[in-house]
């Protein structure tokens, strides 16, 4: 049985049997458009747990000659289109899980040599009529097979960038780049390779602004072009899943949305959505990547004032970013822009091409940022802001109204000017920023439809150990008036998400003359 050459469709069949499977088969339409053209070289880079490996299983099932996938695909969305089967099961597929091969290697220095050896052995066995031997260079072997037998290939490499993200000797990386170049920068070999699809976290590495694989079109977290709908779950897809499994779409959106692309709208983290539905819990399913720690020194050293910008993003702001200078190299970061661009590729930040800015995409990732910053060495300025927010959350949960009022005195001044201080929207922004630490345990919604109106800010707990919280804001009034409005309009009775029936009613007011805040907190049972 081959490891690399002509896999079957069993892995893909396993995927589509899942209750939470989302049909992404129409990606084949775009790849068939590129098939056997000058644009046949495709590099798709996206963050971890965004379905890269599942997509390689789909493409293998579609192109591989070793299986018959007609009945599978004609019943998926792809089958609704004319000419959907143009290249169905027509190619010899070479599929390489580079991360799996690397992790299983007994000697990292022999990773590429052993890979080439294994590939040649499979080609010799599959095509005994061809004049190739185990010593034939891989690219030459494919060319000979094509010349003598008219066989053509699709090459799929999953986690193609793992050797650049792990601690690997430079000699191994160079040997790997040489192999890729021999396959994909080889003009005579183009007639044998009809499509190359490589996927990883990082775009193709550049050295001195040049890439050894500059013939690849790159689809990235900065700009996925026509492949945007296949980078994750769309809003419509998540709404359909939430409806099917009786989950709350708004809570899913707050936790797992936040990546936005022009050709697809909002994109959700697919793994997190599936885990949320499977476990029936709106938890954080993000697991940190070791690649993140490549930039901790840059943050510790506060390069270009990076800690202040991290503070701003933790509090909900967007930060300007220039993405063109980054060379996709994780060993050298010359500026804050390069660090933030790298974090966009990892999924820790989301990028807005229209405003050329980045932000923390959702509550799940904000929670991971807080966890990393609290437990890491350094980051002193960031830790101080986190500690301030943590103390505010604790003061609210313990009904320390005086401490809440004093904390909001500072927060309101930070986000306002003399012209904007007296706007209620400014106070709402101040509250959302000041309470960012609460995202560890709560989903926070401004203007949440509730009862007979809209609650100014609502905190929905992720577990029953915390109460729900409703905040009502007033200017030049008594905090009791704010709490009375919550009760009169029954805001608290609409919070059915939480098995814990306790609700904290928080009335917050500010004086437009003294610019001081007052607070009152009352606990009630919503049942």
Short mmCIF file of C-alpha atoms in Angstrom, two decimals:
data_model
loop_
_atom_site.label_atom_id
_atom_site.label_comp_id
_atom_site.label_asym_id
_atom_site.label_seq_id
_atom_site.Cartn_x
_atom_site.Cartn_y
_atom_site.Cartn_z
CA UNK A 1 0.00 0.00 0.00
CA UNK A 2 1.36 3.40 -0.97
CA UNK A 3 1.92 6.15 1.56
CA UNK A 4 2.13 9.01 -0.94
CA UNK A 5 1.02 7.89 -4.39
CA UNK A 6 -2.65 7.69 -5.32
CA UNK A 7 -4.40 7.62 -1.93
CA UNK A 8 -8.05 6.55 -1.85
CA UNK A 9 -11.09 8.55 -0.69
CA UNK A 10 -11.62 6.86 2.68
CA UNK A 11 -10.41 9.82 4.73
CA UNK A 12 -12.79 12.17 2.95
CA UNK A 13 -15.68 9.73 3.37
CA UNK A 14 -15.01 9.76 7.12
CA UNK A 15 -15.18 13.56 7.13
CA UNK A 16 -18.51 13.82 5.30
CA UNK A 17 -20.14 11.32 7.67
CA UNK A 18 -19.80 13.80 10.53
CA UNK A 19 -23.07 15.46 11.63
CA UNK A 20 -21.32 18.82 11.59
CA UNK A 21 -19.78 18.43 8.12
CA UNK A 22 -19.94 21.63 6.05
CA UNK A 23 -19.81 21.15 2.29
CA UNK A 24 -16.83 22.96 0.76
CA UNK A 25 -16.68 20.87 -2.41
CA UNK A 26 -17.17 23.87 -4.71
CA UNK A 27 -13.51 24.79 -4.21
CA UNK A 28 -12.93 22.26 -7.00
CA UNK A 29 -14.55 24.69 -9.46
CA UNK A 30 -11.84 27.26 -8.79
CA UNK A 31 -9.04 24.70 -8.93
CA UNK A 32 -10.38 23.18 -12.16
CA UNK A 33 -10.27 26.69 -13.60
CA UNK A 34 -6.54 26.82 -12.79
CA UNK A 35 -5.89 23.21 -13.79
CA UNK A 36 -3.20 22.86 -16.48
CA UNK A 37 -2.81 26.62 -16.83
CA UNK A 38 0.06 28.92 -15.91
CA UNK A 39 -1.77 29.48 -12.59
CA UNK A 40 -1.69 25.79 -11.67
CA UNK A 41 0.65 26.41 -8.72
CA UNK A 42 -1.45 27.24 -5.65
CA UNK A 43 -0.23 28.01 -2.12
CA UNK A 44 -2.97 28.31 0.50
CA UNK A 45 -1.79 29.55 3.91
CA UNK A 46 -4.20 29.93 6.80
CA UNK A 47 -4.17 29.73 10.56
CA UNK A 48 -4.08 26.49 12.53
CA UNK A 49 -7.32 24.57 12.91
CA UNK A 50 -8.84 26.26 9.87
CA UNK A 51 -9.47 23.06 7.92
CA UNK A 52 -6.34 22.84 5.78
CA UNK A 53 -5.90 19.11 6.18
CA UNK A 54 -9.58 18.37 5.62
CA UNK A 55 -9.39 20.27 2.33
CA UNK A 56 -6.44 18.17 1.15
CA UNK A 57 -8.56 15.06 1.81
CA UNK A 58 -11.34 16.51 -0.36
CA UNK A 59 -8.97 17.29 -3.23
CA UNK A 60 -7.35 13.87 -2.99
CA UNK A 61 -10.76 12.18 -3.20
CA UNK A 62 -11.64 14.27 -6.25
CA UNK A 63 -8.46 13.95 -8.32
CA UNK A 64 -7.03 10.55 -7.36
CA UNK A 65 -7.15 7.75 -9.95
CA UNK A 66 -7.11 5.19 -7.15
CA UNK A 67 -10.78 5.62 -6.29
CA UNK A 68 -14.21 6.28 -7.76
CA UNK A 69 -15.71 9.35 -6.10
CA UNK A 70 -18.47 10.11 -8.60
CA UNK A 71 -21.36 9.24 -6.32
CA UNK A 72 -19.80 11.22 -3.45
CA UNK A 73 -19.32 14.48 -5.33
CA UNK A 74 -22.46 14.39 -7.45
CA UNK A 75 -24.44 14.49 -4.18
CA UNK A 76 -22.45 17.44 -2.81
CA UNK A 77 -22.75 21.11 -3.80
CA UNK A 78 -20.14 20.59 -6.52
CA UNK A 79 -22.43 18.18 -8.37
CA UNK A 80 -24.96 20.92 -9.08
CA UNK A 81 -22.60 22.62 -11.53
CA UNK A 82 -22.05 21.91 -15.21
CA UNK A 83 -18.78 20.18 -16.01
CA UNK A 84 -18.21 19.44 -12.30
CA UNK A 85 -16.55 16.12 -13.13
CA UNK A 86 -14.12 17.46 -15.72
CA UNK A 87 -11.05 16.15 -13.87
CA UNK A 88 -12.74 13.70 -11.52
CA UNK A 89 -10.45 10.79 -10.56
CA UNK A 90 -8.26 11.49 -13.58
CA UNK A 91 -4.83 12.08 -12.05
CA UNK A 92 -2.02 10.36 -10.26
CA UNK A 93 -2.05 12.18 -6.93
CA UNK A 94 1.08 12.55 -4.85
CA UNK A 95 -0.06 13.62 -1.41
CA UNK A 96 2.53 14.46 1.23
CA UNK A 97 1.72 15.18 4.87
CA UNK A 98 5.04 16.85 5.56
CA UNK A 99 4.38 17.43 9.25
CA UNK A 100 3.53 13.77 9.80
CA UNK A 101 6.61 12.67 7.88
CA UNK A 102 8.84 15.13 9.77
CA UNK A 103 7.50 14.11 13.20
CA UNK A 104 8.08 10.43 12.39
CA UNK A 105 11.64 10.99 11.14
CA UNK A 106 14.24 9.30 13.30
CA UNK A 107 16.98 11.61 12.04
CA UNK A 108 15.89 15.14 11.11
CA UNK A 109 18.96 15.50 8.88
CA UNK A 110 17.66 12.67 6.69
CA UNK A 111 14.07 13.93 6.47
CA UNK A 112 14.20 15.00 2.83
CA UNK A 113 16.53 12.25 1.66
CA UNK A 114 14.21 9.60 3.11
CA UNK A 115 11.18 11.35 1.63
CA UNK A 116 12.66 11.28 -1.86
CA UNK A 117 13.70 7.66 -1.38
CA UNK A 118 10.17 6.64 -0.37
CA UNK A 119 8.58 8.53 -3.25
CA UNK A 120 10.91 6.96 -5.80
CA UNK A 121 10.21 3.50 -4.43
CA UNK A 122 6.46 4.00 -4.86
CA UNK A 123 6.87 5.36 -8.40
CA UNK A 124 9.05 2.43 -9.41
CA UNK A 125 6.48 -0.01 -8.07
CA UNK A 126 3.50 1.76 -9.65
CA UNK A 127 5.11 2.28 -13.07
CA UNK A 128 7.41 -0.69 -13.75
CA UNK A 129 7.25 -0.02 -17.52
CA UNK A 130 9.00 3.33 -17.11
CA UNK A 131 12.79 3.58 -17.33
CA UNK A 132 13.28 4.77 -13.78
CA UNK A 133 15.27 3.35 -10.86
CA UNK A 134 15.44 4.17 -7.14
CA UNK A 135 18.42 6.39 -7.97
CA UNK A 136 16.58 8.53 -10.54
CA UNK A 137 16.05 12.12 -9.33
CA UNK A 138 12.40 12.60 -8.41
CA UNK A 139 11.69 15.34 -10.96
CA UNK A 140 13.34 13.29 -13.71
CA UNK A 141 11.29 10.24 -12.74
CA UNK A 142 8.02 12.16 -13.11
CA UNK A 143 9.17 13.51 -16.47
CA UNK A 144 10.14 10.04 -17.74
CA UNK A 145 6.80 8.57 -16.60
CA UNK A 146 5.00 11.33 -18.43
CA UNK A 147 7.08 10.98 -21.61
CA UNK A 148 6.85 7.19 -21.80
CA UNK A 149 3.40 6.49 -20.35
CA UNK A 150 1.54 9.81 -20.78
CA UNK A 151 0.73 9.81 -17.06
CA UNK A 152 0.07 13.15 -15.36
CA UNK A 153 0.13 14.22 -11.73
CA UNK A 154 -1.47 16.41 -9.11
CA UNK A 155 0.85 17.17 -6.18
CA UNK A 156 -0.66 18.05 -2.79
CA UNK A 157 1.57 18.97 0.16
CA UNK A 158 -0.01 19.54 3.56
CA UNK A 159 1.94 21.59 6.17
CA UNK A 160 4.49 22.40 3.49
CA UNK A 161 6.09 25.04 5.77
CA UNK A 162 6.71 22.88 8.84
CA UNK A 163 10.47 22.76 8.23
CA UNK A 164 10.56 26.57 8.48
CA UNK A 165 8.43 26.68 11.64
CA UNK A 166 10.36 24.01 13.55
CA UNK A 167 13.94 23.94 14.78
CA UNK A 168 15.48 22.33 11.70
CA UNK A 169 19.07 22.62 10.43
CA UNK A 170 19.52 25.07 7.59
CA UNK A 171 20.99 22.30 5.44
CA UNK A 172 17.70 20.40 5.63
CA UNK A 173 15.69 23.48 4.72
CA UNK A 174 17.93 24.15 1.75
CA UNK A 175 17.61 20.54 0.60
CA UNK A 176 13.84 20.85 0.87
CA UNK A 177 13.74 24.10 -1.09
CA UNK A 178 15.90 22.48 -3.74
CA UNK A 179 13.40 19.62 -4.00
CA UNK A 180 10.44 22.01 -4.32
CA UNK A 181 12.29 24.04 -6.92
CA UNK A 182 13.09 20.92 -8.96
CA UNK A 183 9.39 20.02 -9.02
CA UNK A 184 7.74 23.39 -9.47
CA UNK A 185 10.34 25.59 -11.17
CA UNK A 186 11.06 23.01 -13.84
CA UNK A 187 9.70 24.14 -17.20
CA UNK A 188 9.86 20.72 -18.95
CA UNK A 189 8.02 19.15 -16.02
CA UNK A 190 5.01 21.47 -16.36
CA UNK A 191 3.35 19.13 -18.83
CA UNK A 192 3.47 16.33 -16.27
CA UNK A 193 2.16 18.32 -13.27
CA UNK A 194 -1.36 19.57 -13.93
CA UNK A 195 -1.91 21.11 -10.49
CA UNK A 196 0.18 21.76 -7.38
CA UNK A 197 -1.65 22.59 -4.15
CA UNK A 198 0.49 23.30 -1.10
CA UNK A 199 -0.91 24.46 2.20
CA UNK A 200 0.50 25.63 5.52
CA UNK A 201 0.36 28.41 8.07
CA UNK A 202 2.88 30.75 6.44
CA UNK A 203 3.02 32.06 2.89
CA UNK A 204 6.07 31.13 0.85
CA UNK A 205 9.33 32.20 2.48
CA UNK A 206 11.13 35.08 0.80
CA UNK A 207 14.81 35.79 0.96
CA UNK A 208 15.99 39.23 -0.08
CA UNK A 209 12.44 39.90 -1.40
CA UNK A 210 12.66 36.91 -3.74
CA UNK A 211 11.03 33.51 -3.47
CA UNK A 212 12.35 30.25 -4.85
CA UNK A 213 8.72 29.47 -5.70
CA UNK A 214 7.59 32.79 -7.13
CA UNK A 215 5.40 31.04 -9.69
CA UNK A 216 2.90 30.14 -6.96
CA UNK A 217 -0.21 32.24 -6.46
CA UNK A 218 -0.55 32.82 -2.72
CA UNK A 219 -3.94 32.77 -0.99
CA UNK A 220 -3.39 34.06 2.55
CA UNK A 221 -5.10 35.40 5.67
CA UNK A 222 -4.27 38.83 4.26
CA UNK A 223 -6.00 38.18 0.96
CA UNK A 224 -7.50 34.79 0.07
CA UNK A 225 -9.00 36.06 -3.23
CA UNK A 226 -11.52 33.64 -4.75
CA UNK A 227 -10.79 30.98 -2.16
CA UNK A 228 -12.08 33.16 0.70
CA UNK A 229 -15.30 31.14 1.25
CA UNK A 230 -13.17 28.03 1.79
CA UNK A 231 -10.93 29.52 4.49
CA UNK A 232 -13.44 28.79 7.23
CA UNK A 233 -17.18 28.70 7.88
CA UNK A 234 -19.28 31.53 6.49
CA UNK A 235 -22.06 33.25 8.45
CA UNK A 236 -24.72 31.34 6.53
CA UNK A 237 -23.01 28.03 7.24
CA UNK A 238 -22.73 28.73 10.97
CA UNK A 239 -26.34 29.90 11.15
CA UNK A 240 -27.42 26.64 9.51
CA UNK A 241 -25.39 24.59 12.01
CA UNK A 242 -26.72 26.56 14.97
CA UNK A 243 -30.29 26.10 13.75
CA UNK A 244 -29.77 22.37 13.20
CA UNK A 245 -28.28 21.77 16.65
CA UNK A 246 -30.29 24.39 18.62
CA UNK A 247 -27.26 26.53 19.45
CA UNK A 248 -27.28 30.30 19.76
CA UNK A 249 -25.79 31.96 16.68
CA UNK A 250 -25.08 35.28 18.43
CA UNK A 251 -22.97 33.56 21.05
CA UNK A 252 -21.09 31.59 18.37
CA UNK A 253 -20.48 34.80 16.46
CA UNK A 254 -19.06 36.60 19.49
CA UNK A 255 -16.72 33.71 20.24
CA UNK A 256 -15.52 32.47 16.85
CA UNK A 257 -16.20 35.13 14.18
CA UNK A 258 -13.96 38.07 13.40
CA UNK A 259 -12.07 37.21 10.19
CA UNK A 260 -13.55 39.20 7.32
CA UNK A 261 -12.73 38.84 3.63
CA UNK A 262 -14.19 40.84 0.70
CA UNK A 263 -15.27 37.74 -1.25
CA UNK A 264 -16.83 35.90 1.68
CA UNK A 265 -17.91 38.32 4.40
CA UNK A 266 -17.44 37.04 7.93
CA UNK A 267 -15.42 33.86 8.38
CA UNK A 268 -15.56 31.75 11.55
CA UNK A 269 -12.92 29.41 12.93
CA UNK A 270 -14.34 26.07 11.70
CA UNK A 271 -12.70 23.84 14.30
CA UNK A 272 -13.97 25.97 17.17
CA UNK A 273 -17.51 26.08 15.80
CA UNK A 274 -17.58 22.29 15.43
CA UNK A 275 -16.17 21.78 18.94
CA UNK A 276 -18.72 24.24 20.34
CA UNK A 277 -21.58 22.32 18.75
CA UNK A 278 -20.22 18.89 19.66
CA UNK A 279 -19.70 19.85 23.31
CA UNK A 280 -22.70 22.20 23.56
CA UNK A 281 -20.43 24.75 25.25
CA UNK A 282 -19.31 28.21 24.13
CA UNK A 283 -15.75 27.69 25.35
CA UNK A 284 -12.35 28.54 23.95
CA UNK A 285 -11.03 25.70 21.82
CA UNK A 286 -8.04 27.60 20.54
CA UNK A 287 -4.75 25.91 21.38
CA UNK A 288 -1.58 27.99 21.29
CA UNK A 289 0.97 27.35 18.58
CA UNK A 290 4.65 27.13 19.38
CA UNK A 291 5.22 29.44 16.43
CA UNK A 292 3.84 32.27 18.55
CA UNK A 293 6.86 32.24 20.82
CA UNK A 294 9.10 33.31 17.95
CA UNK A 295 8.01 36.91 18.58
CA UNK A 296 7.95 37.07 22.39
CA UNK A 297 11.34 38.78 22.52
CA UNK A 298 10.02 41.50 20.20
CA UNK A 299 7.12 42.15 22.57
CA UNK A 300 9.32 41.95 25.68
CA UNK A 301 11.70 44.48 24.14
CA UNK A 302 8.71 46.69 23.26
CA UNK A 303 9.90 47.06 19.67
CA UNK A 304 8.34 50.20 18.10
CA UNK A 305 6.07 50.57 21.15
CA UNK A 306 4.36 47.26 20.39
CA UNK A 307 3.06 46.76 23.93
CA UNK A 308 0.94 49.90 23.78
CA UNK A 309 -0.67 48.70 20.55
CA UNK A 310 -1.36 45.30 22.13
CA UNK A 311 -3.05 47.17 24.99
CA UNK A 312 -5.21 49.01 22.50
CA UNK A 313 -6.23 45.83 20.71
CA UNK A 314 -7.02 44.05 23.98
CA UNK A 315 -9.34 46.93 24.75
CA UNK A 316 -11.11 46.57 21.41
CA UNK A 317 -9.32 49.04 19.15
CA UNK A 318 -7.90 48.51 15.65
CA UNK A 319 -4.23 49.24 14.98
CA UNK A 320 -2.73 50.38 11.67
CA UNK A 321 -0.39 47.88 10.02
CA UNK A 322 1.83 47.77 6.93
CA UNK A 323 1.97 44.19 5.65
CA UNK A 324 4.06 44.42 2.46
CA UNK A 325 7.52 44.40 4.05
CA UNK A 326 7.21 41.08 5.86
CA UNK A 327 9.25 38.33 4.20
CA UNK A 328 7.44 35.38 5.87
CA UNK A 329 10.56 34.66 7.89
CA UNK A 330 10.00 33.69 11.54
CA UNK A 331 13.60 34.13 12.61
CA UNK A 332 14.07 37.86 11.95
CA UNK A 333 11.52 40.59 12.77
CA UNK A 334 12.70 44.09 11.97
CA UNK A 335 9.60 46.02 13.02
CA UNK A 336 6.28 45.97 14.81
CA UNK A 337 4.51 45.70 11.44
CA UNK A 338 6.34 42.46 10.68
CA UNK A 339 5.39 41.00 14.07
CA UNK A 340 1.72 41.88 13.62
CA UNK A 341 1.68 40.55 10.04
CA UNK A 342 3.11 37.27 11.30
CA UNK A 343 0.38 37.13 13.96
CA UNK A 344 -2.26 37.65 11.28
CA UNK A 345 -0.97 34.54 9.50
CA UNK A 346 -1.07 32.60 12.79
CA UNK A 347 -4.68 33.70 13.42
CA UNK A 348 -3.94 35.72 16.57
CA UNK A 349 -4.96 38.88 14.70
CA UNK A 350 -7.37 39.63 11.87
CA UNK A 351 -6.54 42.00 9.01
CA UNK A 352 -8.82 44.53 7.34
CA UNK A 353 -7.54 45.29 3.84
CA UNK A 354 -9.83 48.30 3.44
CA UNK A 355 -8.56 50.14 6.52
CA UNK A 356 -5.12 48.49 6.48
CA UNK A 357 -5.46 47.68 10.17
CA UNK A 358 -5.44 44.65 12.45
CA UNK A 359 -7.39 43.68 15.52
CA UNK A 360 -8.03 40.78 17.88
CA UNK A 361 -10.78 38.96 15.98
CA UNK A 362 -13.05 37.53 18.66
CA UNK A 363 -13.52 36.60 22.32
CA UNK A 364 -11.86 33.22 21.92
CA UNK A 365 -8.61 34.77 20.68
CA UNK A 366 -8.78 37.65 23.16
CA UNK A 367 -8.96 35.05 25.92
CA UNK A 368 -5.83 33.38 24.53
CA UNK A 369 -4.01 36.74 24.40
CA UNK A 370 -4.85 37.38 28.05
CA UNK A 371 -3.70 33.88 29.04
CA UNK A 372 -0.39 34.23 27.21
CA UNK A 373 0.32 37.70 28.57
CA UNK A 374 -0.49 36.77 32.16
CA UNK A 375 1.77 33.72 32.14
CA UNK A 376 4.68 35.02 30.08
CA UNK A 377 7.86 36.70 31.24
CA UNK A 378 8.00 40.42 30.64
CA UNK A 379 5.10 42.29 29.00
CA UNK A 380 4.97 44.53 32.08
CA UNK A 381 2.93 47.33 30.52
CA UNK A 382 0.42 44.87 29.11
CA UNK A 383 0.18 43.03 32.43
CA UNK A 384 -0.64 46.25 34.26
CA UNK A 385 -3.59 46.92 31.96
CA UNK A 386 -4.79 43.30 32.32
CA UNK A 387 -4.53 43.56 36.12
CA UNK A 388 -6.59 46.76 36.13
CA UNK A 389 -9.32 45.13 34.07
CA UNK A 390 -9.24 41.96 36.21
CA UNK A 391 -9.71 44.05 39.36
CA UNK A 392 -12.69 45.82 37.78
CA UNK A 393 -14.35 42.50 36.96
CA UNK A 394 -13.77 41.26 40.50
CA UNK A 395 -15.17 44.49 41.98
CA UNK A 396 -18.32 44.05 39.92
CA UNK A 397 -18.80 40.40 40.90
CA UNK A 398 -18.36 41.30 44.59
CA UNK A 399 -20.74 44.30 44.28
CA UNK A 400 -18.01 46.81 45.19
CA UNK A 401 -19.79 49.73 43.55
CA UNK A 402 -17.29 52.35 44.76
CA UNK A 403 -14.35 50.52 43.15
CA UNK A 404 -16.29 50.16 39.90
CA UNK A 405 -17.05 53.89 39.82
CA UNK A 406 -13.43 54.83 40.46
CA UNK A 407 -12.17 52.47 37.74
CA UNK A 408 -14.60 53.96 35.23
CA UNK A 409 -13.44 57.49 36.11
CA UNK A 410 -10.07 56.52 34.65
CA UNK A 411 -11.41 54.45 31.75
CA UNK A 412 -13.81 57.15 30.58
CA UNK A 413 -11.05 59.76 30.52
CA UNK A 414 -8.80 57.44 28.53
CA UNK A 415 -11.21 57.08 25.61
CA UNK A 416 -12.70 60.58 25.47
CA UNK A 417 -11.91 64.19 24.82
CA UNK A 418 -13.68 67.29 26.13
CA UNK A 419 -15.88 67.16 23.04
CA UNK A 420 -16.88 63.52 23.35
CA UNK A 421 -16.96 62.91 27.11
CA UNK A 422 -20.67 63.60 27.53
CA UNK A 423 -21.76 61.22 24.80
CA UNK A 424 -23.33 58.05 26.14
CA UNK A 425 -21.69 56.09 23.32
CA UNK A 426 -18.29 57.18 24.67
CA UNK A 427 -19.11 55.81 28.10
CA UNK A 428 -20.28 52.57 26.51
CA UNK A 429 -16.96 52.29 24.67
CA UNK A 430 -15.10 52.98 27.91
CA UNK A 431 -16.99 50.18 29.65
CA UNK A 432 -16.35 47.68 26.87
CA UNK A 433 -12.63 48.49 26.91
CA UNK A 434 -12.31 48.49 30.70
CA UNK A 435 -14.05 45.12 31.05
CA UNK A 436 -12.02 43.28 28.37
CA UNK A 437 -10.70 40.83 31.00
CA UNK A 438 -14.28 39.65 31.52
CA UNK A 439 -14.09 37.90 28.13
CA UNK A 440 -12.33 35.03 29.91
CA UNK A 441 -15.62 34.09 31.58
CA UNK A 442 -18.30 36.08 29.77
CA UNK A 443 -19.65 36.89 26.34
CA UNK A 444 -20.17 40.65 26.22
CA UNK A 445 -22.91 42.22 24.09
CA UNK A 446 -23.55 45.95 23.66
CA UNK A 447 -27.16 46.90 22.91
CA UNK A 448 -28.48 43.39 23.49
CA UNK A 449 -32.20 42.99 22.60
CA UNK A 450 -33.82 42.12 25.92
CA UNK A 451 -37.28 42.40 27.47
CA UNK A 452 -38.99 45.56 26.26
CA UNK A 453 -35.94 47.23 24.75
CA UNK A 454 -32.16 46.99 24.54
CA UNK A 455 -29.78 46.48 27.44
CA UNK A 456 -26.84 48.89 27.15
CA UNK A 457 -24.32 46.13 27.94
CA UNK A 458 -25.01 42.50 28.83
CA UNK A 459 -22.53 39.92 30.15
CA UNK A 460 -23.53 36.32 29.42
CA UNK A 461 -21.49 33.84 31.51
CA UNK A 462 -19.84 30.85 29.89
CA UNK A 463 -20.53 28.64 32.91
CA UNK A 464 -23.12 28.44 35.66
CA UNK A 465 -20.63 29.47 38.35
CA UNK A 466 -21.02 33.13 37.33
CA UNK A 467 -24.13 35.31 37.32
CA UNK A 468 -25.33 37.22 34.29
CA UNK A 469 -24.65 40.96 34.38
CA UNK A 470 -26.71 43.79 32.89
CA UNK A 471 -25.28 47.33 32.81
CA UNK A 472 -27.50 50.34 32.23
CA UNK A 473 -25.95 53.77 31.62
CA UNK A 474 -27.34 57.20 32.52
CA UNK A 475 -26.06 60.77 32.39
CA UNK A 476 -26.68 63.23 35.23
CA UNK A 477 -28.93 60.81 37.08
CA UNK A 478 -28.99 58.55 40.12
CA UNK A 479 -27.75 54.96 39.65
CA UNK A 480 -30.99 53.71 41.14
CA UNK A 481 -32.84 55.14 38.13
CA UNK A 482 -30.71 52.95 35.84
CA UNK A 483 -31.50 49.83 37.91
CA UNK A 484 -35.19 50.72 37.95
CA UNK A 485 -35.19 50.90 34.14
CA UNK A 486 -33.68 47.39 33.92
CA UNK A 487 -36.48 46.05 36.10
CA UNK A 488 -39.29 48.01 34.45
CA UNK A 489 -38.28 46.83 30.98
CA UNK A 490 -37.56 43.27 32.10
CA UNK A 491 -34.10 43.15 30.59
CA UNK A 492 -32.99 40.55 33.12
CA UNK A 493 -35.80 38.12 32.33
CA UNK A 494 -34.58 37.63 28.78
CA UNK A 495 -31.23 36.13 29.78
CA UNK A 496 -32.14 32.49 29.34
CA UNK A 497 -28.65 31.38 28.28
CA UNK A 498 -27.43 30.74 31.82
CA UNK A 499 -28.59 27.92 34.15
CA UNK A 500 -27.49 30.21 37.04
CA UNK A 501 -30.55 32.40 37.58
CA UNK A 502 -28.66 35.09 39.48
CA UNK A 503 -28.37 38.42 37.65
CA UNK A 504 -26.34 41.43 38.73
CA UNK A 505 -28.05 44.69 37.84
CA UNK A 506 -25.43 47.42 37.49
CA UNK A 507 -26.52 51.04 37.25
CA UNK A 508 -23.75 53.40 36.15
CA UNK A 509 -24.09 57.17 35.85
CA UNK A 510 -21.72 60.02 35.20
CA UNK A 511 -21.90 63.71 36.02
CA UNK A 512 -21.36 65.88 32.95
CA UNK A 513 -19.95 68.70 35.11
CA UNK A 514 -17.67 66.89 37.56
CA UNK A 515 -16.96 64.02 35.15
CA UNK A 516 -17.23 61.58 38.01
CA UNK A 517 -19.09 58.28 38.00
CA UNK A 518 -21.46 56.65 40.41
CA UNK A 519 -22.48 53.02 40.56
CA UNK A 520 -25.03 50.81 42.25
CA UNK A 521 -25.12 47.01 42.04
CA UNK A 522 -28.08 44.84 42.94
CA UNK A 523 -28.37 41.06 42.76
CA UNK A 524 -31.72 39.48 41.90
CA UNK A 525 -33.06 36.09 40.89
CA UNK A 526 -34.33 36.15 37.31
CA UNK A 527 -36.72 33.23 37.80
#
